[in-house]
PDB file of C-alpha atoms and ligand atoms in Angstrom:
ATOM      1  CA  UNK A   1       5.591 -20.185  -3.340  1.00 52.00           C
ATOM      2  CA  UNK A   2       7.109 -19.515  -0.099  1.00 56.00           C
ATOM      3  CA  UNK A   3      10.364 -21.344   1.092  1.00 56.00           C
ATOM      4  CA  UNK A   4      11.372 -21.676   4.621  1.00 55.00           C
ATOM      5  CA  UNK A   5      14.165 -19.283   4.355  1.00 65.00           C
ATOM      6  CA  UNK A   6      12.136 -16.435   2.328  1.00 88.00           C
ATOM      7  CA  UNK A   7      11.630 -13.036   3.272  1.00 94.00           C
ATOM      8  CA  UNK A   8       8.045 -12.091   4.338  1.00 95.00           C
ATOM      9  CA  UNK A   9       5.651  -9.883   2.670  1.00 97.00           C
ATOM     10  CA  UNK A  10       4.310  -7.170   5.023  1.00 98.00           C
ATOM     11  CA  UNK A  11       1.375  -5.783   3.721  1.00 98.00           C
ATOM     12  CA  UNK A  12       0.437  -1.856   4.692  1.00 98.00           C
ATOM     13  CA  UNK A  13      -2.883  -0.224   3.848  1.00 98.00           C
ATOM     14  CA  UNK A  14      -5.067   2.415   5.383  1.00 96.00           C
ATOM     15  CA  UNK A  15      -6.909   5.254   4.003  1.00 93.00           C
ATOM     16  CA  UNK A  16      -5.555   7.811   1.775  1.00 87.00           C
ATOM     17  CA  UNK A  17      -4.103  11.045   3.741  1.00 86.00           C
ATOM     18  CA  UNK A  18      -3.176   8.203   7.201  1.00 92.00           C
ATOM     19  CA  UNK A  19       0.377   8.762   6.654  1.00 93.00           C
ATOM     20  CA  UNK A  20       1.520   5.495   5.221  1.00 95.00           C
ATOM     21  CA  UNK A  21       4.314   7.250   3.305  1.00 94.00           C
ATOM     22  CA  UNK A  22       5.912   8.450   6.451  1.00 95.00           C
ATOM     23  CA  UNK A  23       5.338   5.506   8.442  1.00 97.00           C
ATOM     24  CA  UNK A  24       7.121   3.755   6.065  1.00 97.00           C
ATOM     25  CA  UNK A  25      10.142   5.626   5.649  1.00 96.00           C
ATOM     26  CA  UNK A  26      10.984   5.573   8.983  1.00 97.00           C
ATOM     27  CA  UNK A  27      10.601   1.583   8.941  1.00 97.00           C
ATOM     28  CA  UNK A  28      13.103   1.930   6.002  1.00 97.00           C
ATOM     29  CA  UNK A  29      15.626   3.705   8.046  1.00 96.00           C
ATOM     30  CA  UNK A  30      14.700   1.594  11.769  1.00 95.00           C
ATOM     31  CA  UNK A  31      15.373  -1.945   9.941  1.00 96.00           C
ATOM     32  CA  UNK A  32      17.609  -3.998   8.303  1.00 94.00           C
ATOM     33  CA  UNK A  33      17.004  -6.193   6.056  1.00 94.00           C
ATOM     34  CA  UNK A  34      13.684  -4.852   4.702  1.00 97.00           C
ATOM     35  CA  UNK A  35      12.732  -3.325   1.144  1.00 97.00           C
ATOM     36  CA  UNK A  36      10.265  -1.393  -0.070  1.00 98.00           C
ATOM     37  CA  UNK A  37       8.445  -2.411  -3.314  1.00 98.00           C
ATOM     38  CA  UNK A  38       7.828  -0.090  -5.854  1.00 98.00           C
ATOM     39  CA  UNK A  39       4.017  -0.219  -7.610  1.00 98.00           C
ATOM     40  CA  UNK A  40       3.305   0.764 -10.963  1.00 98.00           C
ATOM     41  CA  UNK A  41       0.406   2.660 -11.871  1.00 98.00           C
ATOM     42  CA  UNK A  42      -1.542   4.702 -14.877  1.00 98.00           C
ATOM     43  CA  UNK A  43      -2.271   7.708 -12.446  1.00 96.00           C
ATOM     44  CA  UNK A  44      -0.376  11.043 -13.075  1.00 95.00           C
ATOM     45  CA  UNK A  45       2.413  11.731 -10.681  1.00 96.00           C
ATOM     46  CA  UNK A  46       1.606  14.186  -7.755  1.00 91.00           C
ATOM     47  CA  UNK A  47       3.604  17.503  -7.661  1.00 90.00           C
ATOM     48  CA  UNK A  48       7.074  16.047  -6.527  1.00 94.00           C
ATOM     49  CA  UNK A  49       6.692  12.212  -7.190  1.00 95.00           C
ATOM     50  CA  UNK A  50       9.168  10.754  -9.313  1.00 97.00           C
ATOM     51  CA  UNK A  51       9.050   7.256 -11.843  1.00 98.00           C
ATOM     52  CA  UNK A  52      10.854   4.801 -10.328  1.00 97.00           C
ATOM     53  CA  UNK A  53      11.248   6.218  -6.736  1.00 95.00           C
ATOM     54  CA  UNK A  54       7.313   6.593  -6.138  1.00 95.00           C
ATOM     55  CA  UNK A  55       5.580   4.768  -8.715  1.00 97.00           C
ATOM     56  CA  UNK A  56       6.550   3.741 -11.810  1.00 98.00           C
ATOM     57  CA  UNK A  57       4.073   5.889 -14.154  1.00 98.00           C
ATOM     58  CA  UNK A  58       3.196   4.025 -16.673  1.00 98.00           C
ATOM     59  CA  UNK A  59       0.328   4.021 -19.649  1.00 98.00           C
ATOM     60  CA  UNK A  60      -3.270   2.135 -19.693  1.00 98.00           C
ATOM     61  CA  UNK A  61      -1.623   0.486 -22.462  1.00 98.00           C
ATOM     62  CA  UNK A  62       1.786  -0.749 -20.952  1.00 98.00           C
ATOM     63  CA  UNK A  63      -0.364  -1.648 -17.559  1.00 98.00           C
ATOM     64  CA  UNK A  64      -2.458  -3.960 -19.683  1.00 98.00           C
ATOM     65  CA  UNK A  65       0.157  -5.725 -21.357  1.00 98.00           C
ATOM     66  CA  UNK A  66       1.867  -5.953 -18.015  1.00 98.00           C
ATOM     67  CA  UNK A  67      -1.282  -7.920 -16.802  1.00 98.00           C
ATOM     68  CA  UNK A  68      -1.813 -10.215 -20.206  1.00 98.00           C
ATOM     69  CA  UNK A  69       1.777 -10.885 -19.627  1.00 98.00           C
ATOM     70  CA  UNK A  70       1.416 -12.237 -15.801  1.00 97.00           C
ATOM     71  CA  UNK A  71       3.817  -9.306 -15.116  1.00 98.00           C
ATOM     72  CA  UNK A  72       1.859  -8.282 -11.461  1.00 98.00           C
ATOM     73  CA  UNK A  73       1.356 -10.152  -8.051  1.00 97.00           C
ATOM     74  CA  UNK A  74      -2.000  -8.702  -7.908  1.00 98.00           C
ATOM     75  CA  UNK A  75      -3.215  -5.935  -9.006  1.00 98.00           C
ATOM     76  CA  UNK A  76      -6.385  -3.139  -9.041  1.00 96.00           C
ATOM     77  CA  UNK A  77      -8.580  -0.528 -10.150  1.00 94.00           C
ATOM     78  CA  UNK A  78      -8.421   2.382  -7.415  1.00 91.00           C
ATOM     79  CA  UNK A  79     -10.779   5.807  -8.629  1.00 86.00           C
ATOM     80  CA  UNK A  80     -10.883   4.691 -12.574  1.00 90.00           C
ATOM     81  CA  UNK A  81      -6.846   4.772 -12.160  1.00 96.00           C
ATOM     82  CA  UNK A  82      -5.045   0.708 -12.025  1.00 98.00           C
ATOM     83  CA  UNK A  83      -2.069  -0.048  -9.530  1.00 98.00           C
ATOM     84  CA  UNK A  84      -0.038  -3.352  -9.363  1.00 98.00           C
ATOM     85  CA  UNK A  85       2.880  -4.911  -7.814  1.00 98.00           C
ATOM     86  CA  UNK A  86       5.435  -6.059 -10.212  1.00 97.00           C
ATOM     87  CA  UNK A  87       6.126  -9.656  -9.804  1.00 97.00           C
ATOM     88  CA  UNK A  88       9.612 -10.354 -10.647  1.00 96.00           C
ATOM     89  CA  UNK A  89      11.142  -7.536  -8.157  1.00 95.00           C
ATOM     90  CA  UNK A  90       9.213  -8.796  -5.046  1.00 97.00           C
ATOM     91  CA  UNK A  91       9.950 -12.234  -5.936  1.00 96.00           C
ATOM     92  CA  UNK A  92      13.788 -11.510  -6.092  1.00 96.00           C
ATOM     93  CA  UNK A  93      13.437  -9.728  -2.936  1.00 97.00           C
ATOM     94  CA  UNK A  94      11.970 -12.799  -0.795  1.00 96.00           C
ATOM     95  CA  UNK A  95      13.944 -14.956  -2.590  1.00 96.00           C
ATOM     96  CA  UNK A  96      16.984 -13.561  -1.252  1.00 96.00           C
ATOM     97  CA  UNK A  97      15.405 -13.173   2.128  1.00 95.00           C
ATOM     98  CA  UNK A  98      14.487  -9.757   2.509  1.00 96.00           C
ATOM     99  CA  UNK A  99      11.426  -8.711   3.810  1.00 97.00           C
ATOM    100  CA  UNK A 100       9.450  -6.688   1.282  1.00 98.00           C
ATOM    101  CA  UNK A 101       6.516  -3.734   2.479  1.00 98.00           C
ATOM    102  CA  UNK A 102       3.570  -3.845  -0.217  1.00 98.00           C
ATOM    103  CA  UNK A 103       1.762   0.234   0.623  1.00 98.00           C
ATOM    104  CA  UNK A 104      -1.159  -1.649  -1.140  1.00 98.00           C
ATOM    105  CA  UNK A 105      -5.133  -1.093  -1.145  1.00 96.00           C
ATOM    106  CA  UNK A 106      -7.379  -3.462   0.775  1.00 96.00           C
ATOM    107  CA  UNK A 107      -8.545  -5.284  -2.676  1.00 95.00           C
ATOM    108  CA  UNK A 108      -4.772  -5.850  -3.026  1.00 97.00           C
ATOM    109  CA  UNK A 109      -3.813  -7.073   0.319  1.00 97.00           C
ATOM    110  CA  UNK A 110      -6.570  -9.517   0.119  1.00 97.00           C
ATOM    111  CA  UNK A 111      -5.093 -11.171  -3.083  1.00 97.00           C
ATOM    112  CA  UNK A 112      -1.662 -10.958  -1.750  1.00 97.00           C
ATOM    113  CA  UNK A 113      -3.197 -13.121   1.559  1.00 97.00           C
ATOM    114  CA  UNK A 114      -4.822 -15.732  -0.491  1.00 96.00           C
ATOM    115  CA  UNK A 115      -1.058 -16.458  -2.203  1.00 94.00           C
ATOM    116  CA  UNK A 116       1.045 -16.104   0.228  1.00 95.00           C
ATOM    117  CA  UNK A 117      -0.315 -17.132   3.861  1.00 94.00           C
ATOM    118  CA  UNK A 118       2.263 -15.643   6.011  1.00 94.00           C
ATOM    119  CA  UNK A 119       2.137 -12.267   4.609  1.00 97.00           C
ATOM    120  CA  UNK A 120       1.528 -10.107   7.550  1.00 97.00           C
ATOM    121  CA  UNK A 121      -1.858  -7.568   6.973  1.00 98.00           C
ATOM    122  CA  UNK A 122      -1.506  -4.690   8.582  1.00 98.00           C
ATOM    123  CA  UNK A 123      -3.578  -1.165   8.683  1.00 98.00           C
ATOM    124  CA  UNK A 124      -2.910   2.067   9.649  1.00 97.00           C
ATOM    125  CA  UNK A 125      -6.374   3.566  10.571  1.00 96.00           C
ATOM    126  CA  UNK A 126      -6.596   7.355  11.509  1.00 93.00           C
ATOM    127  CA  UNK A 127      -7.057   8.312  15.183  1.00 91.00           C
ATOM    128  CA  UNK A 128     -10.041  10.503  14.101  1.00 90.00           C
ATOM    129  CA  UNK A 129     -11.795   9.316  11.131  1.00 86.00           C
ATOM    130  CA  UNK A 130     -13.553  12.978  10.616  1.00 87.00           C
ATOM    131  CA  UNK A 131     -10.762  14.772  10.892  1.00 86.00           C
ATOM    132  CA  UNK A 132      -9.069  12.393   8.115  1.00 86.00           C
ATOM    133  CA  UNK A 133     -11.759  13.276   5.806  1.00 83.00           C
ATOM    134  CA  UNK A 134     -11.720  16.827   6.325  1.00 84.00           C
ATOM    135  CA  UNK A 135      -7.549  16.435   5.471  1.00 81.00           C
ATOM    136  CA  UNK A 136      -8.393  14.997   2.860  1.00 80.00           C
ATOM    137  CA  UNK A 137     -10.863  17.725   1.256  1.00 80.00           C
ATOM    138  CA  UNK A 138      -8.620  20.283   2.610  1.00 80.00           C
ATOM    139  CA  UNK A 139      -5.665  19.222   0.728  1.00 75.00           C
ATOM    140  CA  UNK A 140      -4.691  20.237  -2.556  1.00 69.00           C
ATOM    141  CA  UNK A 141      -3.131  17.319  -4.660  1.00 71.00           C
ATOM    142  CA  UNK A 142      -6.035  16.018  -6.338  1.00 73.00           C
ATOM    143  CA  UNK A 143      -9.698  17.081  -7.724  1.00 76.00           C
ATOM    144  CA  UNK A 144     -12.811  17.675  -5.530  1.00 80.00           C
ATOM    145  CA  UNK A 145     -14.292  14.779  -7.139  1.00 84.00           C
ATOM    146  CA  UNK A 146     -11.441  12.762  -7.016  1.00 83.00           C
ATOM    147  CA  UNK A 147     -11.267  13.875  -3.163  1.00 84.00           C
ATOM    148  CA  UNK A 148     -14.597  12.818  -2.225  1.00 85.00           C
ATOM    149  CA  UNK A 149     -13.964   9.237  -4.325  1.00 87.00           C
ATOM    150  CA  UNK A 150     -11.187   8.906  -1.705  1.00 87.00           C
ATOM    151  CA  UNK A 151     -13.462   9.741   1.396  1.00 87.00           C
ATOM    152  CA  UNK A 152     -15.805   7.422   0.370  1.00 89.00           C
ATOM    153  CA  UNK A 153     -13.255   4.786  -0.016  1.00 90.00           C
ATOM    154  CA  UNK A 154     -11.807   5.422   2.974  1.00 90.00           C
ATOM    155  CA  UNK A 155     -14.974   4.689   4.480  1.00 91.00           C
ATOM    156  CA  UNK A 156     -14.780   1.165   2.806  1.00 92.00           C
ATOM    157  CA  UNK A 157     -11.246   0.410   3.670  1.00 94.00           C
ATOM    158  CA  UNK A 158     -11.941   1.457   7.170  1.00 94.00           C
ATOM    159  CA  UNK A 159     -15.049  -1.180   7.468  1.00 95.00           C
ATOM    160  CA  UNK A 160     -12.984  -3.769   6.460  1.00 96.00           C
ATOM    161  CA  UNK A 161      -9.583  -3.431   8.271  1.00 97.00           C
ATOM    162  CA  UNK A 162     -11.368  -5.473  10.717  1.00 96.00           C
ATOM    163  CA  UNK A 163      -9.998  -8.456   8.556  1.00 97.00           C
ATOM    164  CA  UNK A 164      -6.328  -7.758   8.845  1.00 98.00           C
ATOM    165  CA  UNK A 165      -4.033  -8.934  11.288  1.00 97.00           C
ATOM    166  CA  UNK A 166      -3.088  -5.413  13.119  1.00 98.00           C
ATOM    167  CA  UNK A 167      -5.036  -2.486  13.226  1.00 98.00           C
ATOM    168  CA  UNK A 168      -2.448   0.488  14.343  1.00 97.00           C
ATOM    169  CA  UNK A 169      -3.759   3.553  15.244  1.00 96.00           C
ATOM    170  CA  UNK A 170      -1.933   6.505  13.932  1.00 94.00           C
ATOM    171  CA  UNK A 171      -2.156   8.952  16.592  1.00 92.00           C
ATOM    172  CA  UNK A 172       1.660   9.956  16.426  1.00 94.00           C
ATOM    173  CA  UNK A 173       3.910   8.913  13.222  1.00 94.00           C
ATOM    174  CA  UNK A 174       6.652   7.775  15.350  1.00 95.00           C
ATOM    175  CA  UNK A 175       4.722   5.812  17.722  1.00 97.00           C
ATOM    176  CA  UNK A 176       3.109   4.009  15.377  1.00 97.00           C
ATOM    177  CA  UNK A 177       6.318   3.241  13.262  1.00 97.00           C
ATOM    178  CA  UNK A 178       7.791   1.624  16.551  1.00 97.00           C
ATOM    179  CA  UNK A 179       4.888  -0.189  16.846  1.00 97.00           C
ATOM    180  CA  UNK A 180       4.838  -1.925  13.399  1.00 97.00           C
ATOM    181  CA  UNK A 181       8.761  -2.035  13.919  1.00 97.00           C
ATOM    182  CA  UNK A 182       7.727  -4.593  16.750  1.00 96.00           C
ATOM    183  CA  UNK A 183       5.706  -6.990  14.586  1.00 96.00           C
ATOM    184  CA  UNK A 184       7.815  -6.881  11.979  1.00 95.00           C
ATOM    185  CA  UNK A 185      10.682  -7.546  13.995  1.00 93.00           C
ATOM    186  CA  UNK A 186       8.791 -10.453  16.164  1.00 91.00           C
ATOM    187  CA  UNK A 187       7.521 -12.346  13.372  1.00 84.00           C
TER     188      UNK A 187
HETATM  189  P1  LIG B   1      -2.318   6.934  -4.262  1.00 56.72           P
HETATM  190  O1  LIG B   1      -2.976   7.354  -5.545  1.00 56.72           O
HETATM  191  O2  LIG B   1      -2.801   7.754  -3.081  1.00 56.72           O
HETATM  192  O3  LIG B   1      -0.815   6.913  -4.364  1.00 56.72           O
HETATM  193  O4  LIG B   1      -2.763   5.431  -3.967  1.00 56.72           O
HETATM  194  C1  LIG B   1      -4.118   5.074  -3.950  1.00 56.72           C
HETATM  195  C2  LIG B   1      -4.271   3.711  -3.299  1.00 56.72           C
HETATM  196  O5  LIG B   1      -3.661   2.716  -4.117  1.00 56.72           O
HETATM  197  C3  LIG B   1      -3.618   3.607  -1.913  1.00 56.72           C
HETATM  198  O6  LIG B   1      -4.540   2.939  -1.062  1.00 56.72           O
HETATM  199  C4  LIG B   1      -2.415   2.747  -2.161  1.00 56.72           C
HETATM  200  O7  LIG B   1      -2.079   1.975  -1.012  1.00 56.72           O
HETATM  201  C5  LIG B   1      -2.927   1.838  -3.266  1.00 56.72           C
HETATM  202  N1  LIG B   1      -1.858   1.203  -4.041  1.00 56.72           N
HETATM  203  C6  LIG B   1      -0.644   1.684  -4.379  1.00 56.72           C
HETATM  204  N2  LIG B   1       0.049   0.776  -5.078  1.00 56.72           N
HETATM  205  C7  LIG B   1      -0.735  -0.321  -5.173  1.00 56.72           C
HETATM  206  C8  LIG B   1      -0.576  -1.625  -5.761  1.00 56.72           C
HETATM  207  O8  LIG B   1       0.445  -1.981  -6.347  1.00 56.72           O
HETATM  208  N3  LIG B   1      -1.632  -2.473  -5.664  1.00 56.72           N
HETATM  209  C9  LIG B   1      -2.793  -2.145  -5.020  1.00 56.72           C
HETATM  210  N4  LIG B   1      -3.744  -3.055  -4.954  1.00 56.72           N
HETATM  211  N5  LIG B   1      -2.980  -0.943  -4.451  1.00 56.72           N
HETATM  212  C10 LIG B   1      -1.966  -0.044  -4.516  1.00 56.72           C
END
């Protein structure tokens, strides 16, 4: 599954609201060499989210047949809604030696692990968990239900990041970029 000359997957998780998005876009723009694979998932887009850019948006129906037909790396159920990583792109990615970023829940990243031993795990935990959670009910992309399903998975998440490889505390975007910049770049 993984050659000697394949890129490595470098898995990124943390709790919703951490700034993942951000981190990564600035490790898009610090390295070369390094790609950023796009999910697909049966959750409406967000004010300002685009198919193909960040998600592809697809139906219960089409994600279904995507897993019957081996189509996904791993995939999972997040707040009723399912998310996956398409198979063939990240495949094509490492095969031509680039190193591909999975922004991928903690269910995920343990799947991804189990295939693919060098994948690097790494989370992004907030620098105050409280404050994350207030963020998060303050902010006004999603339901209050659907808001409170994401504190209490952050809660989860944040219990086990203990199992990944690098916990990086997000206390300033940048800082923490250059920090994951480092491992990716030492590894
Ligand atoms: P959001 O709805 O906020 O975009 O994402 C919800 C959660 O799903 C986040 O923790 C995000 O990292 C995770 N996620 C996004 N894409 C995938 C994927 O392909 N697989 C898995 N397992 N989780 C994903």
């Amino acid at each position: 599954m993984e050659s000697k000359n394949s890129g490595t997957l470098i898995i990124l998780s943390g709790p919703s609201g951490v700034g993942k998005g951000t981190i990564i876009k600035k490790l898009l723009k610090k390295l070369d060499n390094i790609v950023l694979s796009i999910s697909a998932t049966t959750r409406l887009p967000r004010r300002g989210e685009k198919n193909g850019i960040h998600y592809y948006f697809i139906s219960r129906d089409k994600f279904i047949d995507m897993i019957k037909t081996n189509g996904f790396l791993e995939y999972a159920e997040y707040n009723s809604n399912y998310y996956g990583t398409p198979k063939d792109s990240v495949n094509n990615f490492l095969r031509e030696g680039k190193n591909v970023i999975l922004e991928i829940d903690v269910q995920g990243a343990f799947k991804i692990k189990n295939k693919y031993k060098n994948a690097l795990m790494i989370f992004v935990m907030p620098p105050c968990v409280e404050d994350l959670y207030k963020r998060l009910r303050n902010r006004n992309t999603e339901s209050g239900k659907e808001i409170e399903e994401r504190v209490i998975r952050a809660q989860r998440e944040i219990e086990l990041s203990e199992k990944y490889d690098y916990v990086i505390i997000n206390d300033s975007l940048s800082k923490a970029a250059e920090e994951i910049k480092k491992i990716i770049s030492k590894n």
